[in-house]
PDB file of C-alpha atoms and ligand atoms in Angstrom:
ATOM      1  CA  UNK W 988     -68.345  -8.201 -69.391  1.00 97.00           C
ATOM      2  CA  UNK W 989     -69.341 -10.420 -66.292  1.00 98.00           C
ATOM      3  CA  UNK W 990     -72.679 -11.871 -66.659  1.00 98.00           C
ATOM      4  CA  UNK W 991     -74.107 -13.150 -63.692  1.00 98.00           C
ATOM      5  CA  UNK W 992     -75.906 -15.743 -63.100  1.00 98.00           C
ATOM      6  CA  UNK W 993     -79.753 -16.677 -62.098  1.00 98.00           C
ATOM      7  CA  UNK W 994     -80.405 -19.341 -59.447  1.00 98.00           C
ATOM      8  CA  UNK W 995     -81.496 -21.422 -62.059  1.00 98.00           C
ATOM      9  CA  UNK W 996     -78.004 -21.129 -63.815  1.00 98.00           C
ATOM     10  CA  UNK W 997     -76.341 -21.956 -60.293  1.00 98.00           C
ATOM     11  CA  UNK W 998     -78.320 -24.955 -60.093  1.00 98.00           C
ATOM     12  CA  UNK W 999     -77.605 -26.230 -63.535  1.00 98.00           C
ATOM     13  CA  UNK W1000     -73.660 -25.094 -62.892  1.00 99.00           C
ATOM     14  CA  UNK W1001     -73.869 -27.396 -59.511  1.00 98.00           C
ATOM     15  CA  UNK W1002     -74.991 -30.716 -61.607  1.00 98.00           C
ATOM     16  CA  UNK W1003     -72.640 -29.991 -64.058  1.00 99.00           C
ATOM     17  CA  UNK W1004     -70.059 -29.439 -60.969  1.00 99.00           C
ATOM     18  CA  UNK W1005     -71.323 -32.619 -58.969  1.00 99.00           C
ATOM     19  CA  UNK W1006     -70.099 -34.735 -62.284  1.00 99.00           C
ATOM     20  CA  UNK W1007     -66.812 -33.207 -62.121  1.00 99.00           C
ATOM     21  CA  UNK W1008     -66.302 -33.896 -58.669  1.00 99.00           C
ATOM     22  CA  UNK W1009     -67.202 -37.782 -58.982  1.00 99.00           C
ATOM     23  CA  UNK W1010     -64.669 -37.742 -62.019  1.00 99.00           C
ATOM     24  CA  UNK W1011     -62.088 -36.587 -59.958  1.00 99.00           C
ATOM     25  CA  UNK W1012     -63.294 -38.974 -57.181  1.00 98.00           C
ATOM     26  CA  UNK W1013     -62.765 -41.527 -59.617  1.00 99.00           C
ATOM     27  CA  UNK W1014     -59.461 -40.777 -60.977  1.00 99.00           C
ATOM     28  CA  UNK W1015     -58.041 -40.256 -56.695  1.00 98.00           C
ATOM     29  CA  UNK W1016     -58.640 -43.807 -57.230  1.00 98.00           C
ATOM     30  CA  UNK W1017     -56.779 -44.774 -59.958  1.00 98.00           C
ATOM     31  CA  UNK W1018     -53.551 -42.574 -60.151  1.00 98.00           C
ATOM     32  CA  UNK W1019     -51.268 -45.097 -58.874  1.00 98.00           C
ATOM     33  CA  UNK W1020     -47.969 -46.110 -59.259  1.00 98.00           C
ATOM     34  CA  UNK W1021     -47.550 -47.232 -62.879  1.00 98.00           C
ATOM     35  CA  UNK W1022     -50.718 -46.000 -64.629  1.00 98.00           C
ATOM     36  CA  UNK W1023     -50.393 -44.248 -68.111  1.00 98.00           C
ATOM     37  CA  UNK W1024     -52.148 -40.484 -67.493  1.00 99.00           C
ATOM     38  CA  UNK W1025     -54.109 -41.602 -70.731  1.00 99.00           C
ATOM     39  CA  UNK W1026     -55.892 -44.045 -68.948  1.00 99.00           C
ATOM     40  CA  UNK W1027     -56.930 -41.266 -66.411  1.00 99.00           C
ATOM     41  CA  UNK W1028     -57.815 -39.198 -69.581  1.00 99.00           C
ATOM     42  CA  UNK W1029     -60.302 -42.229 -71.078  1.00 99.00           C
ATOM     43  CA  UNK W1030     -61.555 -42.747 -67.636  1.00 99.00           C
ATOM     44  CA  UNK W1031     -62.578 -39.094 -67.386  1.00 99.00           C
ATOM     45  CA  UNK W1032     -63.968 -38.815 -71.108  1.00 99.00           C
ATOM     46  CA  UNK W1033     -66.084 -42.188 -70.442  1.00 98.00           C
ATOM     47  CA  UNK W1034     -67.854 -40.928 -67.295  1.00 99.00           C
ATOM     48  CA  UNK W1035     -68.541 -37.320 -68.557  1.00 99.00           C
ATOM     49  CA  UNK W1036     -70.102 -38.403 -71.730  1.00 98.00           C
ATOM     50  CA  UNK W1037     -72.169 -41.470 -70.032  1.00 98.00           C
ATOM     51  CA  UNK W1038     -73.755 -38.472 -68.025  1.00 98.00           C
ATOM     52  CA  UNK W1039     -74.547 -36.846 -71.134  1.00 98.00           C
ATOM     53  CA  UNK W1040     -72.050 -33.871 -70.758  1.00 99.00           C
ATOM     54  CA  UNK W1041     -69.189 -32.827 -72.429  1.00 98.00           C
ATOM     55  CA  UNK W1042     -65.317 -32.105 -71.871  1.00 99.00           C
ATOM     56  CA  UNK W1043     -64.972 -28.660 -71.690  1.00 99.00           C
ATOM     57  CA  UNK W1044     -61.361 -28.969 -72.610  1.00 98.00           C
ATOM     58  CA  UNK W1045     -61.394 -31.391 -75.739  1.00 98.00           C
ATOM     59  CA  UNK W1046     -60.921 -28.937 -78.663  1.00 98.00           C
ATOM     60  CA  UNK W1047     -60.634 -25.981 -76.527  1.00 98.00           C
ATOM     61  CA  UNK W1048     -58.017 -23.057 -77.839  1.00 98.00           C
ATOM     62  CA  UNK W1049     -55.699 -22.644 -80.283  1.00 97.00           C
ATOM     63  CA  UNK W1050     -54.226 -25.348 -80.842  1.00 98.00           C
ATOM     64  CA  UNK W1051     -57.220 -27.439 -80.005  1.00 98.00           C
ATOM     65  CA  UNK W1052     -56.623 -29.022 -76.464  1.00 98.00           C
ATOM     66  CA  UNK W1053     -56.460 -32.688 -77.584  1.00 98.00           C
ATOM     67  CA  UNK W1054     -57.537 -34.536 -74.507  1.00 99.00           C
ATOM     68  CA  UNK W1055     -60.836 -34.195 -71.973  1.00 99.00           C
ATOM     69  CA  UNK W1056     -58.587 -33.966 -68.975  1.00 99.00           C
ATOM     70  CA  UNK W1057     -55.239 -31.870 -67.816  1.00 99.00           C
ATOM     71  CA  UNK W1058     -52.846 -34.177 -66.356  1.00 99.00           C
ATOM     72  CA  UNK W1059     -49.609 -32.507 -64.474  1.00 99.00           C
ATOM     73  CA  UNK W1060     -46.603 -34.021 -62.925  1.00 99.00           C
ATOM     74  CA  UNK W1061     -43.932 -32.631 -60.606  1.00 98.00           C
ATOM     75  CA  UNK W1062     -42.794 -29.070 -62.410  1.00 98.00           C
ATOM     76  CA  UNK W1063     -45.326 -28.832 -64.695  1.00 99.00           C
ATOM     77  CA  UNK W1064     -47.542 -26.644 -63.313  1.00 99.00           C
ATOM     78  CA  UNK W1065     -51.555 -26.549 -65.519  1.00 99.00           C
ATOM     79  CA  UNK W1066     -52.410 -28.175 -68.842  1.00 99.00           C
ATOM     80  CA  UNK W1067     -49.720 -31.324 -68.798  1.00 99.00           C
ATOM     81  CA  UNK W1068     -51.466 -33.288 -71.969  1.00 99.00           C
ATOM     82  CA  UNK W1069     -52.120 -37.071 -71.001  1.00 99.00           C
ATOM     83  CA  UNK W1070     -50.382 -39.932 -72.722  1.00 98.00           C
ATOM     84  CA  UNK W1071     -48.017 -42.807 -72.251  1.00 98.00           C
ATOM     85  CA  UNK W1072     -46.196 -41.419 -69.271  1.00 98.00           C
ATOM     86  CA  UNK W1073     -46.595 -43.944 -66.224  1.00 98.00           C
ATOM     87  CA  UNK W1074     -47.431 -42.126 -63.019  1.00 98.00           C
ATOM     88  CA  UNK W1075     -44.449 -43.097 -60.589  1.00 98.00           C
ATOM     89  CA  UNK W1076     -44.218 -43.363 -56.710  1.00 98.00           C
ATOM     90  CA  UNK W1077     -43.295 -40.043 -54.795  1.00 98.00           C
ATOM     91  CA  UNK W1078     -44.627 -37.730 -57.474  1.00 98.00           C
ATOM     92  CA  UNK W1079     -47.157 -35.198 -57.545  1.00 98.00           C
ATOM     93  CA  UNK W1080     -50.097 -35.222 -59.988  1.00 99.00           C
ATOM     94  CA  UNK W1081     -52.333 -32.119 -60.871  1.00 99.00           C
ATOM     95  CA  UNK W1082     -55.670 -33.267 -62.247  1.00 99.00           C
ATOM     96  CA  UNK W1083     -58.057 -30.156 -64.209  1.00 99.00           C
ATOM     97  CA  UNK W1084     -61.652 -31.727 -65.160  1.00 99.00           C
ATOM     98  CA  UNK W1085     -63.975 -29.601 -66.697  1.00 99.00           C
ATOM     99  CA  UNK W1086     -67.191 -30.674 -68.073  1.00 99.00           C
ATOM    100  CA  UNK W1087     -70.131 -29.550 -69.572  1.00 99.00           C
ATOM    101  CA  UNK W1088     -73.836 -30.711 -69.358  1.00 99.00           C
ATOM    102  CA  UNK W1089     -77.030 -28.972 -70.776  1.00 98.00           C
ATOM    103  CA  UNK W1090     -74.885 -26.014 -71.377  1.00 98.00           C
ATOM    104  CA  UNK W1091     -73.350 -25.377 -68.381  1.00 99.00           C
ATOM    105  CA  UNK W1092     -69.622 -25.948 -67.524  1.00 99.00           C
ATOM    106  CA  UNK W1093     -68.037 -26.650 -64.344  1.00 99.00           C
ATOM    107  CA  UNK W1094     -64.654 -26.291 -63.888  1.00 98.00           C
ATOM    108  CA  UNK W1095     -62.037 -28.198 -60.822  1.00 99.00           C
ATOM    109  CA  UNK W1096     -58.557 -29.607 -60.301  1.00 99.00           C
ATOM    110  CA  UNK W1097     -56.565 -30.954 -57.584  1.00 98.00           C
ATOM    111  CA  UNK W1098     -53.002 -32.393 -56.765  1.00 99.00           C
ATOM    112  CA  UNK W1099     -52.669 -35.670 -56.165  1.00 98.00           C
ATOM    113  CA  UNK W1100     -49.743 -37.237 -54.301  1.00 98.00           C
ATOM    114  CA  UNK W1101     -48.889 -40.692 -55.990  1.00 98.00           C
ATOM    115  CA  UNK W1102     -48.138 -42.995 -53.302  1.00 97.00           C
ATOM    116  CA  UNK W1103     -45.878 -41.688 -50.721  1.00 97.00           C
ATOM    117  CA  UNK W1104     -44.646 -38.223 -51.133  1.00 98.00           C
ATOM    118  CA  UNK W1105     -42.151 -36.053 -48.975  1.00 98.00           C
ATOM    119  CA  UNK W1106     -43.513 -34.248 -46.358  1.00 98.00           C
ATOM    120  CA  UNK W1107     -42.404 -30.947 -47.887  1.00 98.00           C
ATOM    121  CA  UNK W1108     -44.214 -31.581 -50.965  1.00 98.00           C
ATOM    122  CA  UNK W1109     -47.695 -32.633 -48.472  1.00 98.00           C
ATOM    123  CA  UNK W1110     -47.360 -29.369 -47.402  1.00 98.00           C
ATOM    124  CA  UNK W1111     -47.065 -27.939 -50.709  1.00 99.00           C
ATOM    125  CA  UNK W1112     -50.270 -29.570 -51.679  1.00 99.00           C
ATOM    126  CA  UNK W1113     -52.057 -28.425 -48.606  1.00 99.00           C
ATOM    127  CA  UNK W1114     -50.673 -25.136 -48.429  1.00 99.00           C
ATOM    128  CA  UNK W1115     -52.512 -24.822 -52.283  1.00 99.00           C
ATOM    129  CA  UNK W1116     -55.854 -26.107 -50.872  1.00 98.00           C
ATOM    130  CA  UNK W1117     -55.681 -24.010 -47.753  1.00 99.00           C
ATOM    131  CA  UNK W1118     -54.920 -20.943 -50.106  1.00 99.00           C
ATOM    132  CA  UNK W1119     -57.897 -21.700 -52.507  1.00 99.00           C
ATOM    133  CA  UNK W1120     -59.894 -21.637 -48.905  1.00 99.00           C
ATOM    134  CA  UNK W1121     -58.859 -18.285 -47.636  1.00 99.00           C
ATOM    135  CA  UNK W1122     -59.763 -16.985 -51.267  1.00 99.00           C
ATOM    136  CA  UNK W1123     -63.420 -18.520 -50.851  1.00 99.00           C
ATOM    137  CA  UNK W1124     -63.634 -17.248 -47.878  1.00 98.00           C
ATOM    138  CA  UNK W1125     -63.303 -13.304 -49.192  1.00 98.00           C
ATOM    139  CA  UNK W1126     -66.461 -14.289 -51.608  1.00 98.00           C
ATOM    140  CA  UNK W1127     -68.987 -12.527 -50.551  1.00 98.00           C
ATOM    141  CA  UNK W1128     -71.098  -9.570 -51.952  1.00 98.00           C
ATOM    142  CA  UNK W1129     -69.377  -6.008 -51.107  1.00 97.00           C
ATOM    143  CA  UNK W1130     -65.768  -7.829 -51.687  1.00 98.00           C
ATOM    144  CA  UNK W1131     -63.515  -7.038 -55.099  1.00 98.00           C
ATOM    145  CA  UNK W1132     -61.592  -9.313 -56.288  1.00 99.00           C
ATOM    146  CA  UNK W1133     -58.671  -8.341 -55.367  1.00 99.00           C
ATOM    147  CA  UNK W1134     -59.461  -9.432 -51.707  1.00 99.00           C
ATOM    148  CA  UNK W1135     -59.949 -13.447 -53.210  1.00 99.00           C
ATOM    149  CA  UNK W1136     -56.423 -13.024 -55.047  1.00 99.00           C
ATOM    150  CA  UNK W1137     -54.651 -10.891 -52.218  1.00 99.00           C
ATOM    151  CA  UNK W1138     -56.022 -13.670 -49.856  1.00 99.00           C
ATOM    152  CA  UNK W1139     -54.703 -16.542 -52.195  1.00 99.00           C
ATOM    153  CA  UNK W1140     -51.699 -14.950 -52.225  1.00 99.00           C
ATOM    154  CA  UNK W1141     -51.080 -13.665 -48.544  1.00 99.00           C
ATOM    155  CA  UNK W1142     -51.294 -17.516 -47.723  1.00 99.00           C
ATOM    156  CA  UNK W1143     -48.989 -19.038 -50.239  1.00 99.00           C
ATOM    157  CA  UNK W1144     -46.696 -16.903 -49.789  1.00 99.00           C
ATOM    158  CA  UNK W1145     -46.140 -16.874 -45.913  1.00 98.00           C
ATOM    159  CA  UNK W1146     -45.183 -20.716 -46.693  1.00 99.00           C
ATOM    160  CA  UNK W1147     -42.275 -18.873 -49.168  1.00 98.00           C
ATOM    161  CA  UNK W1148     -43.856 -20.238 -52.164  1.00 99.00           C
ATOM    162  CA  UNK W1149     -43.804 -18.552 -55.473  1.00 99.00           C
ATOM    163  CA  UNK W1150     -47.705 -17.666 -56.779  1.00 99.00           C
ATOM    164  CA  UNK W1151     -47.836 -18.063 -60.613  1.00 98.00           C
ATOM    165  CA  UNK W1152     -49.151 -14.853 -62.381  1.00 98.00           C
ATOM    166  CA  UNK W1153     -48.971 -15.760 -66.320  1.00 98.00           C
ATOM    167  CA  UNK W1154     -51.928 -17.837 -65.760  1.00 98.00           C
ATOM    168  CA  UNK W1155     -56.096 -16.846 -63.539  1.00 98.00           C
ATOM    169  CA  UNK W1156     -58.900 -18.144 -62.005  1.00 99.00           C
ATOM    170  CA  UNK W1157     -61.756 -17.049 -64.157  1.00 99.00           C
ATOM    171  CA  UNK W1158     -65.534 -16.939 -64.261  1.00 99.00           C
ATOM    172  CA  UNK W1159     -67.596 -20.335 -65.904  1.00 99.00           C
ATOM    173  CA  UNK W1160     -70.496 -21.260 -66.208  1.00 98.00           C
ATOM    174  CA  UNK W1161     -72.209 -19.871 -69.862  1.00 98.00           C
ATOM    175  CA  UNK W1162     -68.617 -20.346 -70.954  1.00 98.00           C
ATOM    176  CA  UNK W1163     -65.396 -22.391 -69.740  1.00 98.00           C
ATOM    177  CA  UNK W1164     -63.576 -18.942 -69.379  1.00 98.00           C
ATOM    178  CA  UNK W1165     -65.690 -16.083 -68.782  1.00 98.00           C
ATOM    179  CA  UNK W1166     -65.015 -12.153 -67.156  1.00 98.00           C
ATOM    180  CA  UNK W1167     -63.832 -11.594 -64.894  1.00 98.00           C
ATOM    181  CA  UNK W1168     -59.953 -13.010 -64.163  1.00 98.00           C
ATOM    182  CA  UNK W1169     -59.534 -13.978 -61.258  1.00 99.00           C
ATOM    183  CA  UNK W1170     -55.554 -13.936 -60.175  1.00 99.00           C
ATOM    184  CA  UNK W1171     -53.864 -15.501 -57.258  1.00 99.00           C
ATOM    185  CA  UNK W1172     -51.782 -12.451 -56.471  1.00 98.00           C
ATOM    186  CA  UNK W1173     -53.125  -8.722 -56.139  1.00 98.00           C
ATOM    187  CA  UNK W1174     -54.213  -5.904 -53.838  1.00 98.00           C
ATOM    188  CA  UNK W1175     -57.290  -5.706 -51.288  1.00 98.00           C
ATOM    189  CA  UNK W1176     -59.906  -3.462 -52.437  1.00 98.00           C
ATOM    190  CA  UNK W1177     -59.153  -3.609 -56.337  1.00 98.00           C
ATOM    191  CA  UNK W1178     -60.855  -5.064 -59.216  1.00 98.00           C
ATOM    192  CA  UNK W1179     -64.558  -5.710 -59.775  1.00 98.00           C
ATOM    193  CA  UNK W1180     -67.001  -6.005 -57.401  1.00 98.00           C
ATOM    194  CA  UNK W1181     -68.478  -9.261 -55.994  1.00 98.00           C
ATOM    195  CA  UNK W1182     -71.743  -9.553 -56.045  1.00 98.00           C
ATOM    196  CA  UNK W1183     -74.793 -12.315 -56.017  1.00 98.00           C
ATOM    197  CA  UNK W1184     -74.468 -14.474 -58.660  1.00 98.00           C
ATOM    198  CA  UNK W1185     -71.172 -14.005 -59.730  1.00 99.00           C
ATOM    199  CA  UNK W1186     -69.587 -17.657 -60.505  1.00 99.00           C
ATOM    200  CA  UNK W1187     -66.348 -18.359 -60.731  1.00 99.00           C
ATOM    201  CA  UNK W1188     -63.363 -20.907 -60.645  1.00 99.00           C
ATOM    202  CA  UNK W1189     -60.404 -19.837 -57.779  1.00 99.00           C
ATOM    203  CA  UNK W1190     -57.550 -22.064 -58.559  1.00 98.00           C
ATOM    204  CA  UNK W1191     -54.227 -21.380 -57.023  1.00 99.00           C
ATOM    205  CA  UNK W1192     -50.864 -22.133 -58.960  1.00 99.00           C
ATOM    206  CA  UNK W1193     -48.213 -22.596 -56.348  1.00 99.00           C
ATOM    207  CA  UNK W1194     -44.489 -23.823 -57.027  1.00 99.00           C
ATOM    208  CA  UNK W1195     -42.567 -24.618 -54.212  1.00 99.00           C
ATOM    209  CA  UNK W1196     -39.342 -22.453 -55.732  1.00 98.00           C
ATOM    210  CA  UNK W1197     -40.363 -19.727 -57.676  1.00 98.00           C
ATOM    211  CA  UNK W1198     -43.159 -18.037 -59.357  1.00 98.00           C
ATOM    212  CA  UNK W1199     -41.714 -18.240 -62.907  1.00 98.00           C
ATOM    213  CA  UNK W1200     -43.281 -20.260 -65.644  1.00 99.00           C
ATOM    214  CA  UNK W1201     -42.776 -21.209 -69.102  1.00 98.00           C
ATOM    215  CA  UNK W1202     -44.784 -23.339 -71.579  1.00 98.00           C
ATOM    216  CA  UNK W1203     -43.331 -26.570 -73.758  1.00 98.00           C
ATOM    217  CA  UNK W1204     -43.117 -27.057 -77.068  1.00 98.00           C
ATOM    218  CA  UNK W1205     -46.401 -28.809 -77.181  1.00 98.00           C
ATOM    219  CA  UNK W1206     -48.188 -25.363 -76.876  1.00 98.00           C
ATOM    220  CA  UNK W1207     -49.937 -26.189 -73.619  1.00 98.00           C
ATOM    221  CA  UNK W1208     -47.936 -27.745 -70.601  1.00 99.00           C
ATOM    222  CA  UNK W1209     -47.074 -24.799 -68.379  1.00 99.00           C
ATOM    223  CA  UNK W1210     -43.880 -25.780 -66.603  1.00 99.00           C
ATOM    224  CA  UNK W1211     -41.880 -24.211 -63.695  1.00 99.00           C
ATOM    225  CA  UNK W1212     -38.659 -22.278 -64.583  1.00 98.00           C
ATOM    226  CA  UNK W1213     -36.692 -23.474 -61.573  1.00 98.00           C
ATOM    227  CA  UNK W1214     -37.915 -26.394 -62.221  1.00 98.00           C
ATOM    228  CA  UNK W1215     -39.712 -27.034 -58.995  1.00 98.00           C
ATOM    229  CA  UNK W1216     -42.867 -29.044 -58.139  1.00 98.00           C
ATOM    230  CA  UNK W1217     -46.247 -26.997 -58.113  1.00 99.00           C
ATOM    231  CA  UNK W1218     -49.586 -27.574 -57.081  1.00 99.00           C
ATOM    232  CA  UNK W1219     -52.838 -26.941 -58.177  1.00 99.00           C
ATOM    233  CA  UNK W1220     -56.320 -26.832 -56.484  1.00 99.00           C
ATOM    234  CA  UNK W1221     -59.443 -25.416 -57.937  1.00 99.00           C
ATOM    235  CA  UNK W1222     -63.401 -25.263 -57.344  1.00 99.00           C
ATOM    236  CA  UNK W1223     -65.816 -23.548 -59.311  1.00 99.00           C
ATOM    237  CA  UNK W1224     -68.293 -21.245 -56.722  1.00 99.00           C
ATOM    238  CA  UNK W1225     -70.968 -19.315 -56.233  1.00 99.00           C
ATOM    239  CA  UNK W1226     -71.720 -16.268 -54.431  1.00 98.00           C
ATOM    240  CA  UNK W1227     -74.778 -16.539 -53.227  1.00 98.00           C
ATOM    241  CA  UNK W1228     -76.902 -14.579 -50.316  1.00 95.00           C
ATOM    242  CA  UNK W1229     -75.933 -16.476 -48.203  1.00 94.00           C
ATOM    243  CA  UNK W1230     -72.176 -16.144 -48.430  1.00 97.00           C
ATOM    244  CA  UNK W1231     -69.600 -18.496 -51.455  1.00 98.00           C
ATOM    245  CA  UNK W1232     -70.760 -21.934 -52.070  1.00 98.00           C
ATOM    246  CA  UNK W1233     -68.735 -24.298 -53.700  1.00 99.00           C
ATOM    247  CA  UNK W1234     -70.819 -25.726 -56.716  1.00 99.00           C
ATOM    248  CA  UNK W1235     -67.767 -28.540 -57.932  1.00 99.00           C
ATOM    249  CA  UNK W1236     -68.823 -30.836 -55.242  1.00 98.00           C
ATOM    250  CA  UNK W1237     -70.200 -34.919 -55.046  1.00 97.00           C
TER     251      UNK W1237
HETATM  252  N1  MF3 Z2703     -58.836 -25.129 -65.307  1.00 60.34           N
HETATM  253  C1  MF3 Z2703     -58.040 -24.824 -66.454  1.00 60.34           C
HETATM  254  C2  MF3 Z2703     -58.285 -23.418 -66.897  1.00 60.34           C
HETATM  255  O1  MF3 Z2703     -59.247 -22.847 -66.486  1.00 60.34           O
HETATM  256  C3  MF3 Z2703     -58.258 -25.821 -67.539  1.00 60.34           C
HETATM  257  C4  MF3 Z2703     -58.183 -25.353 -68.926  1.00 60.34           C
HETATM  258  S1  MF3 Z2703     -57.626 -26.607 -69.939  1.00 60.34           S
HETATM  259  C5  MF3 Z2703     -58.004 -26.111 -71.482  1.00 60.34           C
HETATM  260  O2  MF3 Z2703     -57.489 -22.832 -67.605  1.00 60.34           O
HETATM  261  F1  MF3 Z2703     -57.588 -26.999 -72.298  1.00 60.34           F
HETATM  262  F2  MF3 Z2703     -59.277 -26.000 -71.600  1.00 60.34           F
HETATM  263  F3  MF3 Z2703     -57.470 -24.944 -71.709  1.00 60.34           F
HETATM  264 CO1   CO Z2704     -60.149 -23.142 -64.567  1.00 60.34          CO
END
């Protein structure tokens, strides 16, 4: 069942969504060259919980999600748990922050290139971003779903990039994951309708070989079958009156 949201809600959403944003601000800053992801992870957990939120991820699922962050390098594609592993030069880190404050949870990621990166996988990480664009651009009332994900996809794919399906965009807000899924890949026209006050988080999974995934042994790091790098790049929204607005920003 979707439940949408009051502009009340949307405000409190955006607050919780400007925090995540300045988290991930922050932690641009210090993924560098030879920093442990777990320092990203404490980094993240101090900040949210000095604003008097909570991570949304910490304890989330089954097995609990044991860290306030997602931290993803190279082929692993969503959900990479941080630890010990030192970020090195020429890889690409995928950052998911979600947080939650007074009840509300916002919910946004991002690839980060760690130092210098090859210029095919710049364009992977753009490619991701522009494809998370063309999906916020189909956001408005009258629009199904299926026009955000067929958009998402359309994009990624004229690149030749594989567009994960195992794992969705969502709706947030009362909830980390809400109704309605919201997939990278599908068919104009289809799904449920968009309408005011529908929130949700678009976040495009796109590998640079192909679209298969599998998950690790730790129950939780989606990785690429081929192998490949993937990207990542997510906002939470609103659709509003006045067309999407993008509530996960400073
Ligand atoms: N943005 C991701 C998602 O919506 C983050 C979830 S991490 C989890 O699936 F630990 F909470 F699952
Ligand atoms: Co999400």
């Amino acid at each position: 069942m979707i439940r949408l949201k009051s502009k009340d809600d949307i405000l409190r959403i955006r607050k919780a969504g400007r925090l995540v944003a300045e988290v991930l601000a922050a932690l641009r800053e210090k993924a560098r060259p030879g920093v442990e992801t777990i320092e990203l992870d404490r980094l993240a957990h101090s900040m949210i919980v000095r604003a008097g939120a909570v991570p949304s991820f910490l304890g989330y699922g089954n097995p609990p999600y044991p860290a306030a962050i997602c931290t993803s390098i190279d082929d692993e594609v969503v959900h990479g748990i941080p630890g010990h592993r030192r970020l090195v030069e020429g890889s690409l880190l995928s950052v998911d922050v979600g947080a939650c404050l007074d009840g509300f949870h916002a919910d946004a990621a991002r690839t980060f290139a760690i130092g210098k990166v090859s210029p095919a996988a710049e364009q992977l990480i753009r490619v991701t971003e522009e494809s998370f664009w063309k999906g916020f651009a189909a956001a408005i009332t009258g629009n199904r779903i299926g026009d955000v994900s067929n958009a998402v996809q359309a994009h990624a794919e004229s690149f030749g990039y594989g567009v994960v399906r195992q794992l969705t965009g969502h709706g947030v807000g009362y909830q980390l994951h809400e109704d309605p899924d919201v997939p990278n890949f599908g068919s104009r026209g289809r799904g449920p309708r968009i309408e005011h006050g529908l929130v949700i988080a678009v976040e495009p999974m796109i590998n640079a070989g192909g679209a298969d995934v599998e998950i690790l042994d730790d129950e939780w790091t989606i990785v690429t079958r081929d192998g490949s790098p993937s990207s990542h790049f997510e906002h939470t929204l609103a659709v509003t009156e006045d067309g999407p607005v993008v509530l996960t920003v400073e």
